[in-house]
XYZ file of C-alpha atoms in Angstrom:
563
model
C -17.882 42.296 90.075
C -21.485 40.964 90.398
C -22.346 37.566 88.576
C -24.883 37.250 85.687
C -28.850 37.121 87.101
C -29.709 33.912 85.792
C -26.462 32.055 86.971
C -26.873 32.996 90.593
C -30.831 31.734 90.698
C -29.647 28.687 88.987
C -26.422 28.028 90.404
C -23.670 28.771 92.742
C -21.022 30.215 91.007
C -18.126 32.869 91.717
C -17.864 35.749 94.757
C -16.787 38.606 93.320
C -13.087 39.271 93.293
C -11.213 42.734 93.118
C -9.323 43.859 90.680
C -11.045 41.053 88.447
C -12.332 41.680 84.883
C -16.228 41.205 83.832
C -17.082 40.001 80.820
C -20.991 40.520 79.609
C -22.115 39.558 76.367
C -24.564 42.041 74.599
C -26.719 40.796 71.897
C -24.264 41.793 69.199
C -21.162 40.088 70.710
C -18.773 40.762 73.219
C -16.638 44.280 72.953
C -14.732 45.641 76.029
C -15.867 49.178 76.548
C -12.862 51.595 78.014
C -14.419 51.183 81.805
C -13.536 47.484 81.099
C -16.751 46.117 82.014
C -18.189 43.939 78.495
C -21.755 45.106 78.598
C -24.673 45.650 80.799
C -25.112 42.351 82.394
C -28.802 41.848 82.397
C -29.610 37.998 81.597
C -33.032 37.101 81.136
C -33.221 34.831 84.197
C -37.351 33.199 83.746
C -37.938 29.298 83.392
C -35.287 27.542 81.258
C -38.123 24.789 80.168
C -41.421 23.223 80.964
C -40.921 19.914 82.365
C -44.277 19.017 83.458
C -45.215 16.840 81.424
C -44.158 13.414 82.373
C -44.082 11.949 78.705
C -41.621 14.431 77.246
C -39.873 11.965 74.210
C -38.415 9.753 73.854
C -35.127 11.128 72.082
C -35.230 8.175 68.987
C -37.297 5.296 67.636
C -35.279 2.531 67.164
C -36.723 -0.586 65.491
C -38.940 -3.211 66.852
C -37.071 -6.100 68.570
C -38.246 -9.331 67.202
C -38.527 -11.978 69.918
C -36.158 -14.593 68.333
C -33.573 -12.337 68.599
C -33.544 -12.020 72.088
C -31.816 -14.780 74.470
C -33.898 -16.181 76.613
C -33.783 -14.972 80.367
C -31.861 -18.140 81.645
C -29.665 -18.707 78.655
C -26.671 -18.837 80.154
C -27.830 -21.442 83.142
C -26.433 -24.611 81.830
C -23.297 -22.836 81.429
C -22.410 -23.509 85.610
C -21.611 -27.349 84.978
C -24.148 -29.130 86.790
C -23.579 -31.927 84.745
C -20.345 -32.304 86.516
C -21.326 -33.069 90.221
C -23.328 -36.344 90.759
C -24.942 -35.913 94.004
C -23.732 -38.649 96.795
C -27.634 -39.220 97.972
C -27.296 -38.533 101.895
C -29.071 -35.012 101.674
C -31.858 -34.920 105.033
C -34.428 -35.407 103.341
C -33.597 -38.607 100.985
C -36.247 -41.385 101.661
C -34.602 -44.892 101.899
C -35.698 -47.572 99.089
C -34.959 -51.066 98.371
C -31.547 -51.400 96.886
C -29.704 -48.690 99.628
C -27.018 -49.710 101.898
C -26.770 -48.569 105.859
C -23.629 -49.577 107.990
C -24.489 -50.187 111.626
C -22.171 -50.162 114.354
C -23.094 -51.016 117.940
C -20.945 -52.077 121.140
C -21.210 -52.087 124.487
C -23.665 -55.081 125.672
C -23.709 -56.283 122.108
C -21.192 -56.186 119.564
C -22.130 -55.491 115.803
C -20.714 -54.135 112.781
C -22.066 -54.854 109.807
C -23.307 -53.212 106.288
C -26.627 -53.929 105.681
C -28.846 -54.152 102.316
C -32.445 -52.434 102.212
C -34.370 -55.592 101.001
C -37.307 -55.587 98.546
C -40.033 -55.046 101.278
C -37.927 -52.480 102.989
C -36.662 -53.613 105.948
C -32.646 -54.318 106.987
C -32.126 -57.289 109.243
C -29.758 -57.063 111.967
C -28.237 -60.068 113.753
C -29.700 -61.099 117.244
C -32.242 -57.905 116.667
C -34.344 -59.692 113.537
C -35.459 -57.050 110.570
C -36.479 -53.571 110.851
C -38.953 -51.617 108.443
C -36.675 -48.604 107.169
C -38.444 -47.734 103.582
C -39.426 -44.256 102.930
C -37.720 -43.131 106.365
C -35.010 -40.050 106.232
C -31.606 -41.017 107.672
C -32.536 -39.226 110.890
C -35.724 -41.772 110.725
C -33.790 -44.793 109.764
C -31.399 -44.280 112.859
C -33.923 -43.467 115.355
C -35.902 -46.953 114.234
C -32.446 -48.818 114.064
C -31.741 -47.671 117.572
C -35.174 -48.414 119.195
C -34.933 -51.859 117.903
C -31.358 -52.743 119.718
C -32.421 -51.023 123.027
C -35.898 -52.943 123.019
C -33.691 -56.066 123.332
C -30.639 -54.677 124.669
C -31.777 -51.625 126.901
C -28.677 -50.806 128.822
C -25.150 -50.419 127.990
C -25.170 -50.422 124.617
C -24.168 -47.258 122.189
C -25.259 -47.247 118.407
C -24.260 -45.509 115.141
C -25.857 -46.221 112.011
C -25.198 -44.401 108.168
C -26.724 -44.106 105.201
C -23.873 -45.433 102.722
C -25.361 -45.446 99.527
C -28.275 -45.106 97.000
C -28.633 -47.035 93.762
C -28.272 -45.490 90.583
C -31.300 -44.570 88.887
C -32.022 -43.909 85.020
C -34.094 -40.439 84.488
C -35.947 -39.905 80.467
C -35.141 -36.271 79.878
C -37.268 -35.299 76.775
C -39.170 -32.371 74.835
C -37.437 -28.923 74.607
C -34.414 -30.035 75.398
C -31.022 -30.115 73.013
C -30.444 -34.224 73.372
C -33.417 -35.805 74.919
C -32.124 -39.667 76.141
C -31.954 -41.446 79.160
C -29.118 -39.943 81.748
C -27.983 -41.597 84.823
C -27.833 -40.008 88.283
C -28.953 -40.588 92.030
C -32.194 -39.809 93.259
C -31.097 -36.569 94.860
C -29.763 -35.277 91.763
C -31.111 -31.910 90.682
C -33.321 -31.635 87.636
C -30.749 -28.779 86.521
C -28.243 -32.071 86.634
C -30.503 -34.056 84.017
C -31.540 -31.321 82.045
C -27.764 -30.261 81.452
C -26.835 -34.019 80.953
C -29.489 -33.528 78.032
C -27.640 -30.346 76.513
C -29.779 -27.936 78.511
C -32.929 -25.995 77.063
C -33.635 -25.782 73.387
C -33.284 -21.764 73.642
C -35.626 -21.125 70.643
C -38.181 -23.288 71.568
C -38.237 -24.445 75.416
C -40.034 -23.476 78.063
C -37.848 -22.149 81.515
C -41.095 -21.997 83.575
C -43.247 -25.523 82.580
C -41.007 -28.287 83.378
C -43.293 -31.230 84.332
C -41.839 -34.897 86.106
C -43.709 -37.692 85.524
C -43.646 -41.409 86.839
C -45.918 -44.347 85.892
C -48.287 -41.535 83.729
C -49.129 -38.687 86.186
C -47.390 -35.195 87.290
C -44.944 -35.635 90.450
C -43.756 -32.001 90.412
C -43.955 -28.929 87.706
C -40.847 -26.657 88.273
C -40.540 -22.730 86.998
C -36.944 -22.292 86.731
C -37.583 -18.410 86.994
C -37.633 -19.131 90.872
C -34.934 -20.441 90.563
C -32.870 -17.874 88.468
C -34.370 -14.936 90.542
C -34.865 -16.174 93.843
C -32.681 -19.314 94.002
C -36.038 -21.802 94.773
C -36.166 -25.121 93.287
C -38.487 -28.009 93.850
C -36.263 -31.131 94.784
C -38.366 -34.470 93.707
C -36.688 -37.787 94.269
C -36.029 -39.340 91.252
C -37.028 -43.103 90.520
C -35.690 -45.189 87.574
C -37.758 -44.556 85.063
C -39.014 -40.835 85.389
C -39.507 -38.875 83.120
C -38.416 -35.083 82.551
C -40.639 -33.123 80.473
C -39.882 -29.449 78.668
C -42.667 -27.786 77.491
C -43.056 -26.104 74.577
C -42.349 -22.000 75.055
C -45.249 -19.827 76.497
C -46.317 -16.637 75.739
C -42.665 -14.165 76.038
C -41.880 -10.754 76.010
C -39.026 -8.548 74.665
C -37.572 -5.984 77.226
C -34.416 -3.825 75.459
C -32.953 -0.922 76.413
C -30.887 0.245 79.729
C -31.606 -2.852 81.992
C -29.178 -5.422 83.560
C -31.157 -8.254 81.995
C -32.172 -7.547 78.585
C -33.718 -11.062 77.267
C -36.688 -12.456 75.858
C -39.101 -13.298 78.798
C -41.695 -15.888 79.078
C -45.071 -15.180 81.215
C -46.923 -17.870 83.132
C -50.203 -16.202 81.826
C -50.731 -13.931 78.919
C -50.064 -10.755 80.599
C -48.124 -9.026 83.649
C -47.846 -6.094 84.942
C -45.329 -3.046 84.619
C -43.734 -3.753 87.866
C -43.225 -7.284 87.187
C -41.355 -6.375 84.319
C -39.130 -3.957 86.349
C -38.157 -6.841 88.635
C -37.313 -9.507 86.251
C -35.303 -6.973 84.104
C -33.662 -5.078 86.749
C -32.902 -1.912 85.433
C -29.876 0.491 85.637
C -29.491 3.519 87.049
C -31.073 6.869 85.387
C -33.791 5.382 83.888
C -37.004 7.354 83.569
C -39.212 5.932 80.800
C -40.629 3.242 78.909
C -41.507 2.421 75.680
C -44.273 -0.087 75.369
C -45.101 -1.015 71.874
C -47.030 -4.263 70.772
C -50.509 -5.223 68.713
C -53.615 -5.115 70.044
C -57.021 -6.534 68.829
C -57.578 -2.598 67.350
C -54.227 -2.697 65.845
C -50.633 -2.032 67.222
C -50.233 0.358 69.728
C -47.072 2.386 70.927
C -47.261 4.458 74.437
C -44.314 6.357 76.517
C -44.341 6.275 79.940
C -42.631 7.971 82.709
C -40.816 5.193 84.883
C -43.308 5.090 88.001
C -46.667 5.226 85.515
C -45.752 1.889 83.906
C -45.886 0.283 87.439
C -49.821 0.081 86.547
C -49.230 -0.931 83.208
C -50.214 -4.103 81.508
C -47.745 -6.066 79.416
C -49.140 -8.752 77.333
C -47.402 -11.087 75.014
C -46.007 -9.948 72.112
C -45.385 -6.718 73.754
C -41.493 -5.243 73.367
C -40.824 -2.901 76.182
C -37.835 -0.362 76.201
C -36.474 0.912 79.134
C -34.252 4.356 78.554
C -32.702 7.078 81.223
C -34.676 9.726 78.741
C -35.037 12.559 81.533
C -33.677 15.701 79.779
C -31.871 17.970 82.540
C -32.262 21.366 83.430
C -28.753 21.669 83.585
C -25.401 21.206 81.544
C -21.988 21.420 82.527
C -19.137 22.985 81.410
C -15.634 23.651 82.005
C -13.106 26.380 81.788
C -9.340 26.519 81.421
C -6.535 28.732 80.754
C -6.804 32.546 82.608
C -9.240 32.742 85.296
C -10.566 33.341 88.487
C -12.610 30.645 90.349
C -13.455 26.675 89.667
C -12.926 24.852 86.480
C -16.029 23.458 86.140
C -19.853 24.834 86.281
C -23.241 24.000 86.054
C -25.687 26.022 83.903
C -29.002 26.509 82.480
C -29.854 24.079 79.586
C -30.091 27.215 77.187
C -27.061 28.979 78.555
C -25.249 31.063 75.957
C -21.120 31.882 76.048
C -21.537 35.692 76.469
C -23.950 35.652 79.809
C -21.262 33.137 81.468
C -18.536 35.073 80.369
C -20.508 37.871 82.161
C -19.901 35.515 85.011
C -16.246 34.614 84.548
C -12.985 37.136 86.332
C -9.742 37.181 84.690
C -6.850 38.988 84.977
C -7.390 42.242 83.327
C -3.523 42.523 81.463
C -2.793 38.746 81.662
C -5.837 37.484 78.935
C -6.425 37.459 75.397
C -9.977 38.013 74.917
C -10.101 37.878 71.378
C -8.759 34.648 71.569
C -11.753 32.316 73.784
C -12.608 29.632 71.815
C -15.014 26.049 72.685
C -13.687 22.946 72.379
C -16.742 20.763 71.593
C -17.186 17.028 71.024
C -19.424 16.730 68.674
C -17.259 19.061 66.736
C -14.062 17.218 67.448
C -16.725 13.856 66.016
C -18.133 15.952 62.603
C -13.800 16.827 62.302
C -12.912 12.899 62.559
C -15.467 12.073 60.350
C -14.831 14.638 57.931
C -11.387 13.632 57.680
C -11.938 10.144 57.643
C -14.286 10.698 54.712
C -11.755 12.112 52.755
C -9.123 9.443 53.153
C -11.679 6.638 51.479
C -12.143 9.276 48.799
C -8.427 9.281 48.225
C -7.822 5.337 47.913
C -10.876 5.156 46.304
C -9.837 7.860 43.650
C -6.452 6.772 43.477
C -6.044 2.864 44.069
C -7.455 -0.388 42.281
C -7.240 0.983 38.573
C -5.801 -1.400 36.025
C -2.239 -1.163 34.441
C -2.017 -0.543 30.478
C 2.014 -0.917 30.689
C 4.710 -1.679 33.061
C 5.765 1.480 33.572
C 2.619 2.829 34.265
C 2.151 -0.189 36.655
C 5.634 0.605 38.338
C 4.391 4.151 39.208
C 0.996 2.495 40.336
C 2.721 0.638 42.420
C 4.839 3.693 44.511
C 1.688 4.935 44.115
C -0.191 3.088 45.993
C 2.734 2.540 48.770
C 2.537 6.485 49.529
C -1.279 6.390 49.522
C -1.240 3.559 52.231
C 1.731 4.936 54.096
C -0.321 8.670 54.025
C -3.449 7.002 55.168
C -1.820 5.352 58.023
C -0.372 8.768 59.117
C -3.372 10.749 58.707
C -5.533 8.512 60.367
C -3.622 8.590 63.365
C -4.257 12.325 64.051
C -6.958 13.548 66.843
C -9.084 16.746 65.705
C -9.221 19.178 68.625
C -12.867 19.933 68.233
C -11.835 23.201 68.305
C -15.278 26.006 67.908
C -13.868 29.095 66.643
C -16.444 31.676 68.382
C -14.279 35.059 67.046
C -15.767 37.697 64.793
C -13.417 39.714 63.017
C -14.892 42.552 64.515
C -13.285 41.561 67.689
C -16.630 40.609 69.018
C -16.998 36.859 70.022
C -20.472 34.762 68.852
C -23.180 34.575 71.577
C -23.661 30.671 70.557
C -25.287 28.754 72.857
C -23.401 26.113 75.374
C -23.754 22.337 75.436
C -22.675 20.064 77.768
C -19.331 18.871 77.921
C -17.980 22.387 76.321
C -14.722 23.465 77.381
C -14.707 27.421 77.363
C -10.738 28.166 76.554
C -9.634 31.392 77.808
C -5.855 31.900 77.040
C -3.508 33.654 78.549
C -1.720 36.686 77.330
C 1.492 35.242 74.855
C 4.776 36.963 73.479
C 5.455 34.393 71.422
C 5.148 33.319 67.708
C 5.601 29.517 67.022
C 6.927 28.009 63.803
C 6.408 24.476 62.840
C 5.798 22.242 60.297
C 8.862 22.019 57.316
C 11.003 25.049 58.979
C 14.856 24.105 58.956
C 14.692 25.289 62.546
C 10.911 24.862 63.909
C 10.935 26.925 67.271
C 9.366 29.717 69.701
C 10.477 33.370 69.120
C 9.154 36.598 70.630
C 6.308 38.231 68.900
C 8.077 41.697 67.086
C 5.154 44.019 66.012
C 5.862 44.713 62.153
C 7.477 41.322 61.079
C 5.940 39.297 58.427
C 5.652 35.807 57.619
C 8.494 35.549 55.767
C 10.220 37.388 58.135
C 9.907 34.716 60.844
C 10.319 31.548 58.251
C 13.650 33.450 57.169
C 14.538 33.932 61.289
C 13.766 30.380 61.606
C 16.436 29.244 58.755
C 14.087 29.185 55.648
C 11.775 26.464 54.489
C 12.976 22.898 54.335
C 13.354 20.937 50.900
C 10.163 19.192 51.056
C 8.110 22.572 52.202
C 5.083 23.547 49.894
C 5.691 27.623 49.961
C 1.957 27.636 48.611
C 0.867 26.111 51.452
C 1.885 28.231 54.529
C -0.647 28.953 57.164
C -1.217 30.670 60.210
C -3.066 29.293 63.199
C -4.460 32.057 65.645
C -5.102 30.502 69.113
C -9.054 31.332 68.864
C -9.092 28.326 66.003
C -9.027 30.346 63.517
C -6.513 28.578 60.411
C -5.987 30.617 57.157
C -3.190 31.194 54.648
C -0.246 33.304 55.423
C -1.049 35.513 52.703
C -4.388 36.769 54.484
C -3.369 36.853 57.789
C -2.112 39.517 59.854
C -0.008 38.221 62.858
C -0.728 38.706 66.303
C 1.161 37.665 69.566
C 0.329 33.910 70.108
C -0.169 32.505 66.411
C 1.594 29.510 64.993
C 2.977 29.315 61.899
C 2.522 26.257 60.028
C 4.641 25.182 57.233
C 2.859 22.315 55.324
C 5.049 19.913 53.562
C 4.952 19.451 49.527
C 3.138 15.702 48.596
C 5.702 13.602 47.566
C 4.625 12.716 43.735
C 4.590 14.047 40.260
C 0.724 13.311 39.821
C -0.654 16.703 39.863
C -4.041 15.621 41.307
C -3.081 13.214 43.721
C -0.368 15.839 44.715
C -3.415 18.256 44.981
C -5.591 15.389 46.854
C -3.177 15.031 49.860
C -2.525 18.917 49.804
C -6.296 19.197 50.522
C -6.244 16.564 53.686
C -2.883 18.209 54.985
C -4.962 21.345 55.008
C -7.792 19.979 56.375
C -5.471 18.153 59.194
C -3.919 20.862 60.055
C -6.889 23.153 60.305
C -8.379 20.597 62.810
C -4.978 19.689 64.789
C -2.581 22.440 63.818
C -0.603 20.071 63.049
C 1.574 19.870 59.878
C 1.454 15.752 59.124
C 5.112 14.502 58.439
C 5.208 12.873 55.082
């Protein structure tokens, strides 16, 4: 066999294989002519779409984010406890103050061991040695100075070790933005993350993550963007005095970025604008995205522009400005699989606008072993409309059926059962899974040229001798297909309908999808015989009510539902 022009310049699919059947699907359907070959097999094989144009969409338009709405990028930060962990003070690069403690230890020529206070003009005094200037010195410093001071008196055989044992608490203001703004106790080494979560962390609506001023005695020590800190892990380290004073500013200008990144927040600029790229970093997007949507006002009115993903690089975001990332790049391909009696791989990439009859042109199978007239699609969104169908049906039912009033007890009594095989029928039903099952047969024997989407599952059964019964049939079971039998025939075979069969409602299931009443069928090798059960009540139109959703069940499961 040879495969299907437009297939082979797309795709790799199938060698040919002897003895194999061809199916081609002409424009009017597939037919098998006597040479067994299903048509001519031209496809048209030119350009499945014109992707050159980098601003193809987008696929929707959902609604404008408002920036309230959106978490701030570094709303979750005083979630990691820094309250919790007081720093001890003896980081490198703590400067020593009045109020600090140092041990000394030195033997050798001199014995001394002592703890010594940092006095109010900074020095520590050290027996025999006199004081020693240690104020604003690291610990490194203070032992260097320490240790020059012994040797100058006692310059050999003498060994020194000096620590930094502790710092005095100081008090820090933490005020503005902030959730509790009051005084908070910690060491000078403390983090501001450590006072600002001792003050309940960032007023989210309000605050600012990226102007956080400290003050002492009326001017600016430090300002600190916690965005360096979020992104990069950077973060200014002041020494805190008693008495400072943390500031959070008011929120800046922000931005809303949505859509298929890692980090979708509100996000606050240092200026009034930034560019596309910047946006891409902060947000960090996920994988398969293609294009933006950037949509704000301008001083000429609002403005709304799609972008492929590297043209917003250049872009300029200001504030205000919602940008939505999507993975909007259509494919030139689709996927599909096959199962049931074949030749070849299960699954098979195609041309966006492939239709069923040029890759069944593509497709061997085993001449005597397959029933052609019996392909069918089994389709997702059909399996979805099915669910939904059904599911619409069931609130039509209680609706209908449940929540009118009582005029006597009797009548309530029967409301009552009522309602107990309503719920117990709606539990049931809602249980079931529709197959999604596209019935694609003509009854001309020709199958529908419809065209593929992705995800499609092309079901191409095998040859079958059998005729299956189920549903309320006293014995439900498999028997061999007998050309000439009826319906009845096989019900009777079977052991007759059960007491709770509805002989109205008696259908026959052909394996292309195809569901209709016994009456108007005529069997074929492979069908299923479905026996639907009576509804259980004397209301005629609730009885009629279920009998519709048992139908409608069993045309999308073949299932008969057990009442």
């Amino acid at each position: 066999m040879t495969l299907s022009a437009a297939l082979v310049a797309s795709l790799c699919l199938l060698p040919g294989l002897a003895g194999a059947q061809n199916f081609v699907q002409p424009s009017t359907g597939i037919s098998q002519s006597e040479s067994g070959s299903l048509g001519d097999g031209s496809v048209d094989a030119s350009p499945r779409a014109d992707w050159s144009n980098p601003r193809y969409g987008p696929v929707d338009n959902p609604p404008k984010t408002q920036l309230d709405e959106l978490p701030p990028f570094g709303a979750n930060l005083f979630e990691g406890g820094f309250r919790g962990t007081m720093a001890d003070g003896l980081n490198s690069n703590y400067q020593i103050k009045p109020g600090d403690q140092v041990t000394l230890r030195a033997w050798g020529a001199v014995e001394i061991e002592q703890t010594m206070p940092v006095d109010a003009q900074g020095n520590v005094f050290i027996p025999s040695i006199g004081p020693v200037s240690v104020q604003g010195m690291t610990g490194q410093q203070m032992d260097s100075a320490v240790r020059s001071a012994i040797k100058n008196v006692y310059p050999k055989d003498v060994e020194v070790y000096t620590n930094l044992q502790g710092v005095q608490p100081v008090g820090v203001f933490v005020t503005g933005y902030v959730d509790s703004p009051g005084r908070y106790a910690g060491t000078p080494s403390d983090s501001v993350l450590y006072f600002l979560d001792q003050a309940g962390g960032i007023d989210q609506k309000l605050g600012s993550y990226r102007q956080i001023r400290v003050e002492r005695n009326g001017r600016t020590v430090t300002t600190i963007d916690l965005y360096d800190f979020l992104i990069d892990g950077d973060i200014p380290r002041p020494q805190f005095k008693d008495g400072d004073t943390i500031v959070v500013e008011e929120r800046g200008p922000a931005i809303a970025v949505t859509g298929d990144v890692k980090r979708e927040y509100r996000y606050e600029l240092q200026g009034q604008q930034l560019s596309g790229a910047d946006v891409k970093q902060l947000a960090r997007l996920k994988s398969g995205v293609s294009h933006v949507l950037l949509r704000g006002d301008r001083a000429d009115g609002p403005m709304a522009d799609y972008f492929a993903l590297n043209e917003f690089n250049n872009q300029t975001v200001k504030s205000g400005d919602e940008v939505l990332f999507s993975s909007d790049k259509r494919a030139d391909t689709i996927v599909v699989e096959v199962q049931g009696s074949y030749y070849g791989p299960s699954r098979y990439a195609l041309p966006r606008n492939a239709h069923l009859g040029e890759f069944l042109d593509a497709i061997s199978v085993p001449r005597d072993m397959t029933s052609v007239r019996d392909i069918s699609i089994l389709r997702d969104s059909v399996a979805e409309q099915q669910e939904a169908a059904l599911e619409k049906s069931l609130r039509r039912l209680q609706t209908t059926y449940l929540g009118y009033p009582a005029r006597t007890a009797e009548e309530g009594k029967i409301q009552v059962q009522q309602a107990q095989l309503i719920k117990q029928f709606v539990e049931e039903a809602s249980e079931v899974e529709p197959s999604g099952q596209l019935v694609v047969a003509r009854g001309n024997g020709n199958i529908a040229n419809v065209r593929l989407q992705d995800g499609d599952v092309i079901n191409i059964p095998e040859s079958n001798d059998a005729i299956l019964l189920s549903g309320e049939v006293t014995m439900p079971q498999a028997v061999v297909y007998t050309p000439g039998m009826s319906v009845e025939d096989y019900i009777e075979q079977a052991g007759g309908l059960t007491s709770r069969a509805d002989d109205d409602q008696i259908l026959v299931a052909h394996r292309n999808g195809a569901v209709v009443p016994a009456d108007d069928a005529r069997l074929r090798a492979g069908d299923e015989i479905i026996v639907l059960p009576a509804a259980p009540t004397s209301n005629i139109e609730l009885g009629k009510s279920i009998t519709q959703i048992l139908y409608q069940i069993a045309v999308a499961t073949k299932v008969a539902l057990d009442l």
